[in-house]
Amino acid sequence: MKIIVTKDYQAMSRCAADLVQACVEKEPQSLVSFPGGDTPIGMLEEFVSRVNQGVIDPTGLKFVQLDDWVGIGPQDEGSCSHFVSTRLLAPMNRPFADRFLFDGSRRDTIDQQLEEQDAFIRRYGPIAVEVLGIGMNGHLGFNENGVDFSLRSHRTPLSDVTKSVQKKYFGGQDLPLTEGITQGIAQIMESELVILLANGARKAEIVSKAITGPVTNEVPASILQKHPNCVYLLDQEAASLLPKDLPGLEIR
Ligand code: GLP
């Protein structure tokens, strides 16, 4: 595992876009996946700006969403599909060749959507570059504490930590959301390159546990210790509890 520590959020976001760009230049027809949440906003702005300046060509790429909340859909602010549509797809001046998004508001079709996501990844995959955030409890997508590492696309009850954090996405409102849908750890681990982004002091403890603690499904992100090509891309605050002599740590 490689750990890159950048000076701040902007530097982290630029570095993430550089890594994604290098990957898609090598594999211009490949499948990519970016997460929702606050963490990737800067990276997505960089990505979109490079697409719109003609630096990155998206027209051969396929895009698959990582995860979403059951009960809200692309029309709802705060859903991951809304985030992906407004922060990535709409502002790009040329589209991806194909894409898969969830609609969590269509509760009766959730199982079918999960099958479709898995089929989309099997068709175009493996994912060439999988960008991830990390939850306060170490979740990846909605792979919550105790998750079965062998699962592919699946639905899952939300953990108490996730439920307590979720209102930040909904203008401080507590929505009665209890379930998530997500790529599974199996699909994440099959990805050719995984880039995990984390910034800010509040992520420092879970980042340190995930990198230096035991590999356990109680901290789902710890499984990335076993990924052959994974980069933890952090700002200084998120890296503040890591030992400075950690193998694989590079300060930029
Ligand atoms: C959310 C999402 C994840 C995201 C993570 C971190 O609940 N399910 O996909 O990566 O938690 O979110 P944030 O970047 O807002 O801290």
PDB file of C-alpha atoms and ligand atoms in Angstrom:
ATOM      1  CA  MET A   1       0.000   0.000   0.000  1.00  0.00           C
ATOM      2  CA  LYS A   2       1.232   3.465  -0.886  1.00  0.00           C
ATOM      3  CA  ILE A   3       0.344   6.419   1.350  1.00  0.00           C
ATOM      4  CA  ILE A   4       0.675   9.907  -0.108  1.00  0.00           C
ATOM      5  CA  VAL A   5       0.353  12.830   2.277  1.00  0.00           C
ATOM      6  CA  THR A   6      -0.368  16.172   0.635  1.00  0.00           C
ATOM      7  CA  LYS A   7      -0.316  19.568   2.294  1.00  0.00           C
ATOM      8  CA  ASP A   8      -4.025  20.344   2.069  1.00  0.00           C
ATOM      9  CA  TYR A   9      -7.375  19.492   0.497  1.00  0.00           C
ATOM     10  CA  GLN A  10      -6.618  21.258  -2.814  1.00  0.00           C
ATOM     11  CA  ALA A  11      -3.311  19.434  -3.206  1.00  0.00           C
ATOM     12  CA  MET A  12      -4.999  16.109  -2.359  1.00  0.00           C
ATOM     13  CA  SER A  13      -7.730  16.750  -4.946  1.00  0.00           C
ATOM     14  CA  ARG A  14      -5.234  17.706  -7.670  1.00  0.00           C
ATOM     15  CA  CYS A  15      -3.102  14.664  -6.932  1.00  0.00           C
ATOM     16  CA  ALA A  16      -6.202  12.421  -7.122  1.00  0.00           C
ATOM     17  CA  ALA A  17      -7.083  13.902 -10.515  1.00  0.00           C
ATOM     18  CA  ASP A  18      -3.469  13.354 -11.681  1.00  0.00           C
ATOM     19  CA  LEU A  19      -3.619   9.669 -10.713  1.00  0.00           C
ATOM     20  CA  VAL A  20      -7.017   9.222 -12.397  1.00  0.00           C
ATOM     21  CA  GLN A  21      -5.804  11.031 -15.513  1.00  0.00           C
ATOM     22  CA  ALA A  22      -2.684   8.840 -15.784  1.00  0.00           C
ATOM     23  CA  CYS A  23      -4.842   5.752 -15.446  1.00  0.00           C
ATOM     24  CA  VAL A  24      -7.442   6.725 -18.063  1.00  0.00           C
ATOM     25  CA  GLU A  25      -4.743   7.879 -20.494  1.00  0.00           C
ATOM     26  CA  LYS A  26      -3.359   4.340 -20.308  1.00  0.00           C
ATOM     27  CA  GLU A  27      -6.813   2.745 -20.550  1.00  0.00           C
ATOM     28  CA  PRO A  28      -9.115   5.178 -22.406  1.00  0.00           C
ATOM     29  CA  GLN A  29     -11.907   2.599 -22.863  1.00  0.00           C
ATOM     30  CA  SER A  30     -11.979   1.489 -19.230  1.00  0.00           C
ATOM     31  CA  LEU A  31     -14.490   1.492 -16.374  1.00  0.00           C
ATOM     32  CA  VAL A  32     -14.084   4.081 -13.609  1.00  0.00           C
ATOM     33  CA  SER A  33     -15.903   4.642 -10.320  1.00  0.00           C
ATOM     34  CA  PHE A  34     -15.949   7.755  -8.126  1.00  0.00           C
ATOM     35  CA  PRO A  35     -17.720   8.054  -4.755  1.00  0.00           C
ATOM     36  CA  GLY A  36     -20.255  10.489  -3.375  1.00  0.00           C
ATOM     37  CA  GLY A  37     -19.761  12.429  -0.150  1.00  0.00           C
ATOM     38  CA  ASP A  38     -17.916  15.635   0.660  1.00  0.00           C
ATOM     39  CA  THR A  39     -14.398  14.271   0.206  1.00  0.00           C
ATOM     40  CA  PRO A  40     -14.304  13.898  -3.614  1.00  0.00           C
ATOM     41  CA  ILE A  41     -15.816  17.311  -4.465  1.00  0.00           C
ATOM     42  CA  GLY A  42     -12.412  18.905  -5.231  1.00  0.00           C
ATOM     43  CA  MET A  43     -11.247  15.918  -7.254  1.00  0.00           C
ATOM     44  CA  LEU A  44     -14.444  15.960  -9.319  1.00  0.00           C
ATOM     45  CA  GLU A  45     -14.039  19.682 -10.005  1.00  0.00           C
ATOM     46  CA  GLU A  46     -10.502  18.995 -11.249  1.00  0.00           C
ATOM     47  CA  PHE A  47     -11.671  16.036 -13.331  1.00  0.00           C
ATOM     48  CA  VAL A  48     -14.521  18.002 -14.947  1.00  0.00           C
ATOM     49  CA  SER A  49     -12.276  20.979 -15.647  1.00  0.00           C
ATOM     50  CA  ARG A  50      -9.683  18.710 -17.342  1.00  0.00           C
ATOM     51  CA  VAL A  51     -12.455  17.093 -19.417  1.00  0.00           C
ATOM     52  CA  ASN A  52     -13.804  20.489 -20.435  1.00  0.00           C
ATOM     53  CA  GLN A  53     -10.339  21.750 -21.367  1.00  0.00           C
ATOM     54  CA  GLY A  54      -9.781  18.686 -23.561  1.00  0.00           C
ATOM     55  CA  VAL A  55      -7.043  17.291 -21.298  1.00  0.00           C
ATOM     56  CA  ILE A  56      -9.013  14.159 -20.344  1.00  0.00           C
ATOM     57  CA  ASP A  57     -11.118  12.388 -22.990  1.00  0.00           C
ATOM     58  CA  PRO A  58     -14.135  10.726 -21.306  1.00  0.00           C
ATOM     59  CA  THR A  59     -15.773   9.466 -24.486  1.00  0.00           C
ATOM     60  CA  GLY A  60     -14.430   5.912 -24.269  1.00  0.00           C
ATOM     61  CA  LEU A  61     -14.806   5.618 -20.499  1.00  0.00           C
ATOM     62  CA  LYS A  62     -17.623   3.927 -18.634  1.00  0.00           C
ATOM     63  CA  PHE A  63     -18.743   5.139 -15.221  1.00  0.00           C
ATOM     64  CA  VAL A  64     -20.306   3.176 -12.372  1.00  0.00           C
ATOM     65  CA  GLN A  65     -21.653   4.738  -9.207  1.00  0.00           C
ATOM     66  CA  LEU A  66     -20.354   3.387  -5.890  1.00  0.00           C
ATOM     67  CA  ASP A  67     -23.314   3.504  -3.502  1.00  0.00           C
ATOM     68  CA  ASP A  68     -26.563   5.208  -2.557  1.00  0.00           C
ATOM     69  CA  TRP A  69     -29.285   5.540   0.047  1.00  0.00           C
ATOM     70  CA  VAL A  70     -32.454   3.436  -0.300  1.00  0.00           C
ATOM     71  CA  GLY A  71     -35.492   5.731  -0.307  1.00  0.00           C
ATOM     72  CA  ILE A  72     -34.164   8.734  -2.250  1.00  0.00           C
ATOM     73  CA  GLY A  73     -33.335   9.093  -5.928  1.00  0.00           C
ATOM     74  CA  PRO A  74     -31.619  11.333  -8.485  1.00  0.00           C
ATOM     75  CA  GLN A  75     -34.290  14.016  -8.007  1.00  0.00           C
ATOM     76  CA  ASP A  76     -33.433  14.323  -4.287  1.00  0.00           C
ATOM     77  CA  GLU A  77     -30.614  16.577  -3.136  1.00  0.00           C
ATOM     78  CA  GLY A  78     -28.307  14.549  -0.903  1.00  0.00           C
ATOM     79  CA  SER A  79     -28.661  11.272  -2.807  1.00  0.00           C
ATOM     80  CA  CYS A  80     -25.413  10.011  -4.304  1.00  0.00           C
ATOM     81  CA  SER A  81     -27.027   9.788  -7.762  1.00  0.00           C
ATOM     82  CA  HIS A  82     -27.992  13.475  -7.512  1.00  0.00           C
ATOM     83  CA  PHE A  83     -24.437  14.269  -6.438  1.00  0.00           C
ATOM     84  CA  VAL A  84     -22.911  12.331  -9.350  1.00  0.00           C
ATOM     85  CA  SER A  85     -25.339  13.884 -11.840  1.00  0.00           C
ATOM     86  CA  THR A  86     -24.822  17.478 -10.723  1.00  0.00           C
ATOM     87  CA  ARG A  87     -21.105  17.387  -9.827  1.00  0.00           C
ATOM     88  CA  LEU A  88     -19.838  15.131 -12.592  1.00  0.00           C
ATOM     89  CA  LEU A  89     -22.160  14.181 -15.437  1.00  0.00           C
ATOM     90  CA  ALA A  90     -23.998  17.466 -16.072  1.00  0.00           C
ATOM     91  CA  PRO A  91     -20.965  19.796 -16.058  1.00  0.00           C
ATOM     92  CA  MET A  92     -18.920  17.583 -18.426  1.00  0.00           C
ATOM     93  CA  ASN A  93     -19.022  18.935 -21.996  1.00  0.00           C
ATOM     94  CA  ARG A  94     -18.629  15.437 -23.466  1.00  0.00           C
ATOM     95  CA  PRO A  95     -20.280  12.376 -21.923  1.00  0.00           C
ATOM     96  CA  PHE A  96     -18.947   9.010 -20.823  1.00  0.00           C
ATOM     97  CA  ALA A  97     -19.529   6.171 -23.317  1.00  0.00           C
ATOM     98  CA  ASP A  98     -21.853   4.479 -20.822  1.00  0.00           C
ATOM     99  CA  ARG A  99     -22.795   4.839 -17.162  1.00  0.00           C
ATOM    100  CA  PHE A 100     -24.662   3.158 -14.355  1.00  0.00           C
ATOM    101  CA  LEU A 101     -26.506   5.125 -11.674  1.00  0.00           C
ATOM    102  CA  PHE A 102     -28.837   3.883  -8.927  1.00  0.00           C
ATOM    103  CA  ASP A 103     -32.314   5.218  -8.278  1.00  0.00           C
ATOM    104  CA  GLY A 104     -32.792   4.495  -4.587  1.00  0.00           C
ATOM    105  CA  SER A 105     -36.316   5.943  -4.664  1.00  0.00           C
ATOM    106  CA  ARG A 106     -37.527   2.960  -6.763  1.00  0.00           C
ATOM    107  CA  ARG A 107     -37.747   0.645  -3.763  1.00  0.00           C
ATOM    108  CA  ASP A 108     -39.512  -2.140  -5.663  1.00  0.00           C
ATOM    109  CA  THR A 109     -36.586  -2.479  -8.100  1.00  0.00           C
ATOM    110  CA  ILE A 110     -33.650  -2.349  -5.677  1.00  0.00           C
ATOM    111  CA  ASP A 111     -32.667  -6.003  -6.077  1.00  0.00           C
ATOM    112  CA  GLN A 112     -32.889  -5.700  -9.850  1.00  0.00           C
ATOM    113  CA  GLN A 113     -30.731  -2.525  -9.781  1.00  0.00           C
ATOM    114  CA  LEU A 114     -28.113  -4.376  -7.744  1.00  0.00           C
ATOM    115  CA  GLU A 115     -28.052  -7.168 -10.337  1.00  0.00           C
ATOM    116  CA  GLU A 116     -27.740  -4.533 -13.061  1.00  0.00           C
ATOM    117  CA  GLN A 117     -24.828  -2.848 -11.308  1.00  0.00           C
ATOM    118  CA  ASP A 118     -23.023  -6.160 -10.929  1.00  0.00           C
ATOM    119  CA  ALA A 119     -23.699  -6.998 -14.598  1.00  0.00           C
ATOM    120  CA  PHE A 120     -22.424  -3.556 -15.670  1.00  0.00           C
ATOM    121  CA  ILE A 121     -19.170  -4.107 -13.757  1.00  0.00           C
ATOM    122  CA  ARG A 122     -18.771  -7.642 -15.171  1.00  0.00           C
ATOM    123  CA  ARG A 123     -19.410  -6.342 -18.691  1.00  0.00           C
ATOM    124  CA  TYR A 124     -16.939  -3.449 -18.670  1.00  0.00           C
ATOM    125  CA  GLY A 125     -14.760  -4.346 -15.724  1.00  0.00           C
ATOM    126  CA  PRO A 126     -12.705  -4.863 -13.794  1.00  0.00           C
ATOM    127  CA  ILE A 127     -12.840  -1.263 -12.636  1.00  0.00           C
ATOM    128  CA  ALA A 128      -9.604   0.398 -13.801  1.00  0.00           C
ATOM    129  CA  VAL A 129      -9.678   3.087 -11.128  1.00  0.00           C
ATOM    130  CA  GLU A 130     -11.901   2.995  -8.078  1.00  0.00           C
ATOM    131  CA  VAL A 131     -11.841   6.213  -6.051  1.00  0.00           C
ATOM    132  CA  LEU A 132     -13.216   5.869  -2.518  1.00  0.00           C
ATOM    133  CA  GLY A 133     -13.907   7.953   0.555  1.00  0.00           C
ATOM    134  CA  ILE A 134     -13.912   6.513   4.067  1.00  0.00           C
ATOM    135  CA  GLY A 135     -16.756   6.698   6.574  1.00  0.00           C
ATOM    136  CA  MET A 136     -16.219   7.696  10.194  1.00  0.00           C
ATOM    137  CA  ASN A 137     -16.599   3.995  11.066  1.00  0.00           C
ATOM    138  CA  GLY A 138     -14.228   2.849   8.318  1.00  0.00           C
ATOM    139  CA  HIS A 139     -16.932   1.975   5.809  1.00  0.00           C
ATOM    140  CA  LEU A 140     -16.204   1.897   2.062  1.00  0.00           C
ATOM    141  CA  GLY A 141     -19.284   2.828   0.048  1.00  0.00           C
ATOM    142  CA  PHE A 142     -21.944   1.271   2.261  1.00  0.00           C
ATOM    143  CA  ASN A 143     -19.842  -1.712   3.255  1.00  0.00           C
ATOM    144  CA  GLU A 144     -20.533  -1.242   6.938  1.00  0.00           C
ATOM    145  CA  ASN A 145     -18.873  -2.744  10.019  1.00  0.00           C
ATOM    146  CA  GLY A 146     -19.112  -6.540  10.022  1.00  0.00           C
ATOM    147  CA  VAL A 147     -19.620  -6.756   6.231  1.00  0.00           C
ATOM    148  CA  ASP A 148     -18.930 -10.026   4.456  1.00  0.00           C
ATOM    149  CA  PHE A 149     -15.830  -9.282   2.347  1.00  0.00           C
ATOM    150  CA  SER A 150     -16.959 -11.720  -0.377  1.00  0.00           C
ATOM    151  CA  LEU A 151     -20.123  -9.743  -1.280  1.00  0.00           C
ATOM    152  CA  ARG A 152     -20.608  -8.016  -4.636  1.00  0.00           C
ATOM    153  CA  SER A 153     -23.397  -5.412  -5.215  1.00  0.00           C
ATOM    154  CA  HIS A 154     -25.757  -5.672  -2.247  1.00  0.00           C
ATOM    155  CA  ARG A 155     -28.160  -3.866   0.073  1.00  0.00           C
ATOM    156  CA  THR A 156     -27.389  -3.380   3.737  1.00  0.00           C
ATOM    157  CA  PRO A 157     -28.775  -1.848   6.928  1.00  0.00           C
ATOM    158  CA  LEU A 158     -26.999   1.418   7.781  1.00  0.00           C
ATOM    159  CA  SER A 159     -24.851   1.445  10.912  1.00  0.00           C
ATOM    160  CA  ASP A 160     -25.652   3.809  13.794  1.00  0.00           C
ATOM    161  CA  VAL A 161     -22.537   5.856  12.965  1.00  0.00           C
ATOM    162  CA  THR A 162     -23.649   6.297   9.352  1.00  0.00           C
ATOM    163  CA  LYS A 163     -27.167   7.233  10.468  1.00  0.00           C
ATOM    164  CA  SER A 164     -25.789   9.860  12.822  1.00  0.00           C
ATOM    165  CA  VAL A 165     -23.529  11.378  10.141  1.00  0.00           C
ATOM    166  CA  GLN A 166     -26.063  11.321   7.284  1.00  0.00           C
ATOM    167  CA  LYS A 167     -27.878  14.562   8.084  1.00  0.00           C
ATOM    168  CA  LYS A 168     -24.904  16.595   6.837  1.00  0.00           C
ATOM    169  CA  TYR A 169     -25.921  15.603   3.296  1.00  0.00           C
ATOM    170  CA  PHE A 170     -29.540  16.719   3.787  1.00  0.00           C
ATOM    171  CA  GLY A 171     -29.185  20.276   5.089  1.00  0.00           C
ATOM    172  CA  GLY A 172     -29.159  19.099   8.712  1.00  0.00           C
ATOM    173  CA  GLN A 173     -32.445  17.207   8.304  1.00  0.00           C
ATOM    174  CA  ASP A 174     -32.845  13.738   9.821  1.00  0.00           C
ATOM    175  CA  LEU A 175     -34.330  11.583   7.033  1.00  0.00           C
ATOM    176  CA  PRO A 176     -35.680   8.142   7.965  1.00  0.00           C
ATOM    177  CA  LEU A 177     -33.028   6.328   5.907  1.00  0.00           C
ATOM    178  CA  THR A 178     -32.122   2.883   7.174  1.00  0.00           C
ATOM    179  CA  GLU A 179     -30.643   1.030   4.202  1.00  0.00           C
ATOM    180  CA  GLY A 180     -27.866   1.500   1.668  1.00  0.00           C
ATOM    181  CA  ILE A 181     -26.999  -0.078  -1.690  1.00  0.00           C
ATOM    182  CA  THR A 182     -23.395  -0.463  -2.669  1.00  0.00           C
ATOM    183  CA  GLN A 183     -20.677  -2.129  -4.661  1.00  0.00           C
ATOM    184  CA  GLY A 184     -19.277  -4.892  -2.490  1.00  0.00           C
ATOM    185  CA  ILE A 185     -15.757  -5.390  -1.220  1.00  0.00           C
ATOM    186  CA  ALA A 186     -15.242  -8.146  -3.827  1.00  0.00           C
ATOM    187  CA  GLN A 187     -15.718  -5.646  -6.676  1.00  0.00           C
ATOM    188  CA  ILE A 188     -13.563  -3.057  -4.916  1.00  0.00           C
ATOM    189  CA  MET A 189     -10.759  -5.582  -4.387  1.00  0.00           C
ATOM    190  CA  GLU A 190     -10.900  -6.645  -8.061  1.00  0.00           C
ATOM    191  CA  SER A 191     -10.312  -3.035  -9.174  1.00  0.00           C
ATOM    192  CA  GLU A 192      -6.934  -2.490 -10.807  1.00  0.00           C
ATOM    193  CA  LEU A 193      -6.180   0.683  -8.856  1.00  0.00           C
ATOM    194  CA  VAL A 194      -7.886   1.885  -5.664  1.00  0.00           C
ATOM    195  CA  ILE A 195      -7.433   5.480  -4.501  1.00  0.00           C
ATOM    196  CA  LEU A 196      -8.804   6.168  -1.039  1.00  0.00           C
ATOM    197  CA  LEU A 197      -9.210   9.871  -0.259  1.00  0.00           C
ATOM    198  CA  ALA A 198      -9.437  11.287   3.257  1.00  0.00           C
ATOM    199  CA  ASN A 199      -9.049  14.817   4.543  1.00  0.00           C
ATOM    200  CA  GLY A 200      -9.528  16.636   7.813  1.00  0.00           C
ATOM    201  CA  ALA A 201      -8.667  15.876  11.442  1.00  0.00           C
ATOM    202  CA  ARG A 202     -11.931  14.052  12.112  1.00  0.00           C
ATOM    203  CA  LYS A 203     -10.815  11.239   9.770  1.00  0.00           C
ATOM    204  CA  ALA A 204      -7.357  10.856  11.378  1.00  0.00           C
ATOM    205  CA  GLU A 205      -8.304   8.153  13.881  1.00  0.00           C
ATOM    206  CA  ILE A 206     -10.162   5.888  11.470  1.00  0.00           C
ATOM    207  CA  VAL A 207      -7.475   6.362   8.792  1.00  0.00           C
ATOM    208  CA  SER A 208      -4.807   5.291  11.275  1.00  0.00           C
ATOM    209  CA  LYS A 209      -6.847   2.226  12.343  1.00  0.00           C
ATOM    210  CA  ALA A 210      -7.487   1.223   8.732  1.00  0.00           C
ATOM    211  CA  ILE A 211      -3.813   1.490   7.759  1.00  0.00           C
ATOM    212  CA  THR A 212      -1.991   0.286  10.863  1.00  0.00           C
ATOM    213  CA  GLY A 213      -4.581  -1.900  12.616  1.00  0.00           C
ATOM    214  CA  PRO A 214      -5.501  -5.507  11.929  1.00  0.00           C
ATOM    215  CA  VAL A 215      -7.425  -6.423   8.773  1.00  0.00           C
ATOM    216  CA  THR A 216     -10.934  -6.924  10.082  1.00  0.00           C
ATOM    217  CA  ASN A 217     -14.454  -6.496   8.784  1.00  0.00           C
ATOM    218  CA  GLU A 218     -15.107  -4.321  11.851  1.00  0.00           C
ATOM    219  CA  VAL A 219     -13.039  -1.686   9.968  1.00  0.00           C
ATOM    220  CA  PRO A 220     -13.956  -2.448   6.344  1.00  0.00           C
ATOM    221  CA  ALA A 221     -11.288  -0.117   4.876  1.00  0.00           C
ATOM    222  CA  SER A 222      -8.584  -2.251   6.534  1.00  0.00           C
ATOM    223  CA  ILE A 223      -9.082  -4.816   3.734  1.00  0.00           C
ATOM    224  CA  LEU A 224      -7.256  -2.412   1.414  1.00  0.00           C
ATOM    225  CA  GLN A 225      -4.022  -3.454   3.171  1.00  0.00           C
ATOM    226  CA  LYS A 226      -4.365  -6.596   1.044  1.00  0.00           C
ATOM    227  CA  HIS A 227      -5.014  -4.788  -2.253  1.00  0.00           C
ATOM    228  CA  PRO A 228      -2.006  -5.068  -4.603  1.00  0.00           C
ATOM    229  CA  ASN A 229      -2.346  -1.536  -5.997  1.00  0.00           C
ATOM    230  CA  CYS A 230      -3.887   0.825  -3.480  1.00  0.00           C
ATOM    231  CA  VAL A 231      -3.028   4.453  -2.751  1.00  0.00           C
ATOM    232  CA  TYR A 232      -4.190   6.183   0.402  1.00  0.00           C
ATOM    233  CA  LEU A 233      -4.218   9.852  -0.573  1.00  0.00           C
ATOM    234  CA  LEU A 234      -4.480  12.063   2.500  1.00  0.00           C
ATOM    235  CA  ASP A 235      -4.121  15.643   3.598  1.00  0.00           C
ATOM    236  CA  GLN A 236      -1.850  16.400   6.552  1.00  0.00           C
ATOM    237  CA  GLU A 237      -4.700  16.459   9.054  1.00  0.00           C
ATOM    238  CA  ALA A 238      -6.087  13.062   8.096  1.00  0.00           C
ATOM    239  CA  ALA A 239      -2.531  11.664   8.244  1.00  0.00           C
ATOM    240  CA  SER A 240      -1.713  13.263  11.601  1.00  0.00           C
ATOM    241  CA  LEU A 241      -1.920  10.036  13.666  1.00  0.00           C
ATOM    242  CA  LEU A 242       0.217   7.921  11.337  1.00  0.00           C
ATOM    243  CA  PRO A 243       3.818   7.135  12.308  1.00  0.00           C
ATOM    244  CA  LYS A 244       6.142   9.231  10.106  1.00  0.00           C
ATOM    245  CA  ASP A 245       8.371   6.199   9.400  1.00  0.00           C
ATOM    246  CA  LEU A 246       5.489   4.051   8.141  1.00  0.00           C
ATOM    247  CA  PRO A 247       6.613   1.935   5.151  1.00  0.00           C
ATOM    248  CA  GLY A 248       5.172   3.278   1.898  1.00  0.00           C
ATOM    249  CA  LEU A 249       4.523   6.780   3.265  1.00  0.00           C
ATOM    250  CA  GLU A 250       5.483   9.637   1.000  1.00  0.00           C
ATOM    251  CA  ILE A 251       5.112  13.291   1.987  1.00  0.00           C
ATOM    252  CA  ARG A 252       4.544  15.662  -0.945  1.00  0.00           C
TER     253      ARG A 252
HETATM  254  C1  GLP B   1     -20.796   8.132   2.902  1.00  0.00           C
HETATM  255  C2  GLP B   1     -20.844   7.294   1.621  1.00  0.00           C
HETATM  256  C3  GLP B   1     -19.462   6.900   1.150  1.00  0.00           C
HETATM  257  C4  GLP B   1     -18.504   8.029   1.414  1.00  0.00           C
HETATM  258  C5  GLP B   1     -18.324   8.117   2.913  1.00  0.00           C
HETATM  259  C6  GLP B   1     -17.528   9.329   3.334  1.00  0.00           C
HETATM  260  O1  GLP B   1     -21.791   7.749   3.784  1.00  0.00           O
HETATM  261  N1  GLP B   1     -21.621   6.110   1.766  1.00  0.00           N
HETATM  262  O2  GLP B   1     -19.485   6.579  -0.219  1.00  0.00           O
HETATM  263  O3  GLP B   1     -17.285   7.767   0.791  1.00  0.00           O
HETATM  264  O4  GLP B   1     -19.555   8.045   3.606  1.00  0.00           O
HETATM  265  O5  GLP B   1     -18.268  10.489   3.160  1.00  0.00           O
HETATM  266  P1  GLP B   1     -17.621  11.941   3.252  1.00  0.00           P
HETATM  267  O6  GLP B   1     -16.697  12.062   2.100  1.00  0.00           O
HETATM  268  O7  GLP B   1     -18.786  12.887   3.156  1.00  0.00           O
HETATM  269  O8  GLP B   1     -16.905  11.997   4.558  1.00  0.00           O
END
